[in-house]
C-alpha positions as a printed NumPy array, in Angstrom:
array([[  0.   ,   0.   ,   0.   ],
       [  1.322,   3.339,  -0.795],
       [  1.945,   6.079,   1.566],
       [ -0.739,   8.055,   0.185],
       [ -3.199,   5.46 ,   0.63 ],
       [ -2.519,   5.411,   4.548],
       [ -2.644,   8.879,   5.077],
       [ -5.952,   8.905,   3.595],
       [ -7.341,   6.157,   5.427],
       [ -5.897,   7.721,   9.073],
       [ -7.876,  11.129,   7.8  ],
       [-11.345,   9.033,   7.521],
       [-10.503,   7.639,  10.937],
       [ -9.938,  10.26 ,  12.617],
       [-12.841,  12.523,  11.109],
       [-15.367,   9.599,  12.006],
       [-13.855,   9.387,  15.948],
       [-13.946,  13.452,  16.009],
       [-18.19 ,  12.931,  14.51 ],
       [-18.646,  10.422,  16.545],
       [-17.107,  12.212,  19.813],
       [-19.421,  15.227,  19.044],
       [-22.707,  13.209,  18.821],
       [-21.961,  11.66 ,  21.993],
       [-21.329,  14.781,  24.287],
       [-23.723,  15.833,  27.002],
       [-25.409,  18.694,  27.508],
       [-24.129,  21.007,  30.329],
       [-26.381,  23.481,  32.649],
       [-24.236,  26.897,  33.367],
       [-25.455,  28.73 ,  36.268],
       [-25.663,  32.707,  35.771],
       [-22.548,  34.187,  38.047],
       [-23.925,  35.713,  41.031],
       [-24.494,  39.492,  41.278],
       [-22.107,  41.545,  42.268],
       [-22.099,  42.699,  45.598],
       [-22.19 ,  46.455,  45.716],
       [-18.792,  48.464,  46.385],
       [-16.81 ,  45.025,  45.129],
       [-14.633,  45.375,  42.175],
       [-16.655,  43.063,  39.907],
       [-19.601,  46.222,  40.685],
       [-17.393,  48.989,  39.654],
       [-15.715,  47.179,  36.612],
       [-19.141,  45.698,  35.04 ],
       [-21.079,  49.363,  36.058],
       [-23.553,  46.876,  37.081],
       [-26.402,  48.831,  40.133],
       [-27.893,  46.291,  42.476],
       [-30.99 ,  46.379,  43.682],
       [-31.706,  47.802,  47.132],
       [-31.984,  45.513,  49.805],
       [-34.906,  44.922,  51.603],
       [-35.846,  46.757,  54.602],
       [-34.93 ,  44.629,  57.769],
       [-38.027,  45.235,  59.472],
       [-37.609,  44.088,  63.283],
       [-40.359,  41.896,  65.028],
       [-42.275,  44.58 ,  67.637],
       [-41.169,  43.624,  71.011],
       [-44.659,  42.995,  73.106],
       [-45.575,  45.366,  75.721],
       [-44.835,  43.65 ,  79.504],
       [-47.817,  42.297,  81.345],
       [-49.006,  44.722,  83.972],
       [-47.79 ,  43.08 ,  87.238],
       [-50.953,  42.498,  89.507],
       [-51.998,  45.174,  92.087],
       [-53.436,  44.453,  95.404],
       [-55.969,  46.05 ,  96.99 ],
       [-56.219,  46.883, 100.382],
       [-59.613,  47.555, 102.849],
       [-59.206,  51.512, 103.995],
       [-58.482,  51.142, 107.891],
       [-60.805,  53.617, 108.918],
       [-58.316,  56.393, 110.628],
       [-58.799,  57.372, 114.514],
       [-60.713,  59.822, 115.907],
       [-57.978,  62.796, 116.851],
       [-57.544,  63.887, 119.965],
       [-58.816,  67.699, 118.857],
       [-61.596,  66.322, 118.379],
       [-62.411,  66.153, 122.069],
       [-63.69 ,  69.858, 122.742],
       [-61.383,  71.268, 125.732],
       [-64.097,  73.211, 127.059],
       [-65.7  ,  71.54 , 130.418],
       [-69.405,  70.964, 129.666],
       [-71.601,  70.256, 132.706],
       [-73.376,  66.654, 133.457],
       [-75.338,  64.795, 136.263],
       [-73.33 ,  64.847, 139.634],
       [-71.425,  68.375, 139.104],
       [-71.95 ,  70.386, 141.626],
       [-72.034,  74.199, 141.371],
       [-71.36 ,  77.341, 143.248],
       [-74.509,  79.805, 141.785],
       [-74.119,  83.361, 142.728],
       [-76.782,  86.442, 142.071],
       [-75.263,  89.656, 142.939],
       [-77.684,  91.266, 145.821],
       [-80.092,  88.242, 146.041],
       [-79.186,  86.054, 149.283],
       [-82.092,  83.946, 148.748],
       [-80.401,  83.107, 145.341],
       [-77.21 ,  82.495, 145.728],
       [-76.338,  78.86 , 147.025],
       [-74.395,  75.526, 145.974],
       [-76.707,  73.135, 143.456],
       [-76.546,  70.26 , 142.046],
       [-76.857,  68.81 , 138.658],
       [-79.541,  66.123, 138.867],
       [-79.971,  62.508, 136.633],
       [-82.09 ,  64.529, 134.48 ],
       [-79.083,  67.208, 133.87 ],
       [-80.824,  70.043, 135.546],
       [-80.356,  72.319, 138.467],
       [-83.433,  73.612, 140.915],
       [-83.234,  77.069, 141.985],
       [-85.869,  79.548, 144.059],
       [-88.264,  81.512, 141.751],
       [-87.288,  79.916, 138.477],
       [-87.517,  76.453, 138.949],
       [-85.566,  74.018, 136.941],
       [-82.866,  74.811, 134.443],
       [-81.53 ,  72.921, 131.992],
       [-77.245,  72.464, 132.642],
       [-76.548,  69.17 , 130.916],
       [-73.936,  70.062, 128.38 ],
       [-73.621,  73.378, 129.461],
       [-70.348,  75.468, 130.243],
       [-70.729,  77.122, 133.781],
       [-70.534,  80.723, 132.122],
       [-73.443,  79.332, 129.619],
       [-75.845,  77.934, 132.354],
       [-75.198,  81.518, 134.324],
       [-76.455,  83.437, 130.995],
       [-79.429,  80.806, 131.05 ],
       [-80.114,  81.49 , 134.682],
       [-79.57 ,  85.552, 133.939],
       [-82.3  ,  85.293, 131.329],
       [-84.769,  83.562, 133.431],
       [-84.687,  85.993, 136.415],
       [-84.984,  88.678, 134.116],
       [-88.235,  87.342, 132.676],
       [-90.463,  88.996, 135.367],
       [-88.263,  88.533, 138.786],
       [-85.244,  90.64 , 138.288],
       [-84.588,  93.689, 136.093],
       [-80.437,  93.672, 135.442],
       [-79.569,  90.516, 137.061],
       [-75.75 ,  89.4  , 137.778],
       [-75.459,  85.788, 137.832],
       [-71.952,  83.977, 138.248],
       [-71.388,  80.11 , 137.907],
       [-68.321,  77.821, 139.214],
       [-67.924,  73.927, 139.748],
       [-67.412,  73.344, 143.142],
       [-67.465,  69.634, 142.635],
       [-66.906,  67.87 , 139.769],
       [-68.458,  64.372, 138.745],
       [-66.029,  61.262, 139.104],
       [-64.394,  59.697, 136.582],
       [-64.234,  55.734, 135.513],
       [-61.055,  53.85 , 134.702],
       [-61.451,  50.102, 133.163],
       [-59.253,  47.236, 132.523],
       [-55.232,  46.407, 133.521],
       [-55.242,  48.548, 136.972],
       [-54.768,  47.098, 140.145],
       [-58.361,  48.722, 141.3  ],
       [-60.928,  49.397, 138.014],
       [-63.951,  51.323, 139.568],
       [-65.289,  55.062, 139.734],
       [-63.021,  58.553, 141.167],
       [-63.145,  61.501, 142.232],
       [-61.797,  64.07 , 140.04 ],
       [-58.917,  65.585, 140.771],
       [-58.48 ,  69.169, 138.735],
       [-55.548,  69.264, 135.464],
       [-55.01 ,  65.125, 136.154],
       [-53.844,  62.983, 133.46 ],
       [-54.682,  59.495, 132.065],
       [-51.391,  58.484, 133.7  ],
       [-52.353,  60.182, 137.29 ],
       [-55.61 ,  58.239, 137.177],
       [-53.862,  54.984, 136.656],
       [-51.999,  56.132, 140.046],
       [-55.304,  57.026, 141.43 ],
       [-56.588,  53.312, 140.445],
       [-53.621,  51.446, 141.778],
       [-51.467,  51.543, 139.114],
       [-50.756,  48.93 , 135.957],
       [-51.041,  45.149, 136.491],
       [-48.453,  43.047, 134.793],
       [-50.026,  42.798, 131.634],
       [-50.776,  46.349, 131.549],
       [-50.562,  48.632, 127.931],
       [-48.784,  51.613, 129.431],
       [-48.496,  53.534, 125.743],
       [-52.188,  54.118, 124.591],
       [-55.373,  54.033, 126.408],
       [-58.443,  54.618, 125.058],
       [-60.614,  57.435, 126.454],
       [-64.273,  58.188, 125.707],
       [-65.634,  61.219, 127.036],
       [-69.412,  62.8  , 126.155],
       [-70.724,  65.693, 124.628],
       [-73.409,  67.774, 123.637],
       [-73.725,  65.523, 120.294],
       [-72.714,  62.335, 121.994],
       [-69.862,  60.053, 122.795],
       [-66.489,  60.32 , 121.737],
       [-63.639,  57.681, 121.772],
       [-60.188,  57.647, 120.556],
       [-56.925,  56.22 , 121.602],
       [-54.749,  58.896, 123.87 ],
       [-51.432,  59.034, 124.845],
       [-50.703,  58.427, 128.904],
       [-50.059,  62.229, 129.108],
       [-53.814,  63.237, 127.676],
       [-55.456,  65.944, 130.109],
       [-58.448,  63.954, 131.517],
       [-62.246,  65.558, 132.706],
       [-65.034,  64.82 , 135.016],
       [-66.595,  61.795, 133.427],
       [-64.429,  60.539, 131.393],
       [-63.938,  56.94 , 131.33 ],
       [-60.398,  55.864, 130.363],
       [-59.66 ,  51.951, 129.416],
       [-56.634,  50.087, 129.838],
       [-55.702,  47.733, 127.378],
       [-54.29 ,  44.383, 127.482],
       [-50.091,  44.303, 125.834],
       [-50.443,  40.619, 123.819],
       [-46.534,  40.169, 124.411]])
């Protein structure tokens, strides 16, 4: 065989094997490149903008529970001690020194009876039960002048006041004789003094008026009056 002839058959060969490779290849999938990220170089050499991100939007943080509130009953505040009006008003078992300037017959010592009144000549009954002295002496003034006495002059005093009651941790609880500017401490004296189981830094005091009874809890220096009636509580340790 001649040169030529091979040369020509290797050139058939290798054209069918290139055909044949060609026929036989696959088809590949190519991906697009990613974007470029902005402010890289492949941004500023390929000019090309990027969309804008999207706006991170953050989840709203929930408002706290209210905590829970408790509610407490009002303690119903005490009565204040101002309350008590310092002015001496009269009651049942006073007795009183009743003067009338120039009328001998008049003037005498009374007393003030269960029913709150005093008796006197000409006039008769008059009421003194939550009177002060110098109010019962304008009362017994106006009466006179009603058709006994033209100007009269009438002057009132306690010569004797009611007693006063002390209750509860004393030696001896019972009823006293007033003793002018005492205290709640110098009737615990008066009674005996404290027991063992005594309160010795409050008492509680109830005293009377013209509108009724009063009570609050006093300190053991608290000015006492005729009538009163002053407790001693129990100490629980």
């Amino acid at each position: 065989m001649s040169v030529v002839r091979v040369a020509r058959v290797l050139l058939v060969v290798t054209m069918a094997v290139l055909a044949l490779s060609g026929c036989m290849r696959r088809p590949v999938a190519y991906a697009p490149p990613p974007p470029p990220v902005a402010g890289s170089l492949d941004a500023v050499a390929y000019g090309r903008p990027l969309p804008a991100p999207p706006p991170v939007v953050a989840a709203p943080v929930p408002a706290p529970a209210p905590a829970p509130v408790a509610y407490v009953a009002p303690i119903p505040a005490p009565v204040p001690v101002a309350a008590f009006d310092s002015a001496y008003r009269l009651d049942a078992g006073d007795k009183l020194r009743i003067v009338v300037y120039g009328q001998e017959g008049l003037t005498n010592s009374y007393s003030v009876d269960a029913g709150g009144n005093i008796t006197m000549p000409l006039i008769g009954a008059v009421s003194a039960r939550g009177c002060t002295p110098a109010e019962l002496a304008r009362a017994i003034a106006a009466k006179l002048r009603g058709g006994y006495i033209r100007e009269p002059y009438v002057a009132a005093e306690v010569e004797q006041y009611r007693p006063f009651f002390i209750l509860g941790e004393v030696a001896a609880p019972g009823q006293y004789p007033y003793v002018p500017n005492m205290t709640a401490e110098s009737a615990v004296a008066i009674a005996g003094g404290y027991t063992p189981r005594a309160k010795k830094t409050a008492f509680k005091l109830t005293r009377r008026n013209e509108v009724g009874a009063v009570t609050a809890v006093v300190p053991p220096n608290m000015p006492l009056q005729p009538g009163d009636t002053l407790v001693i509580g129990e100490r629980w340790f």
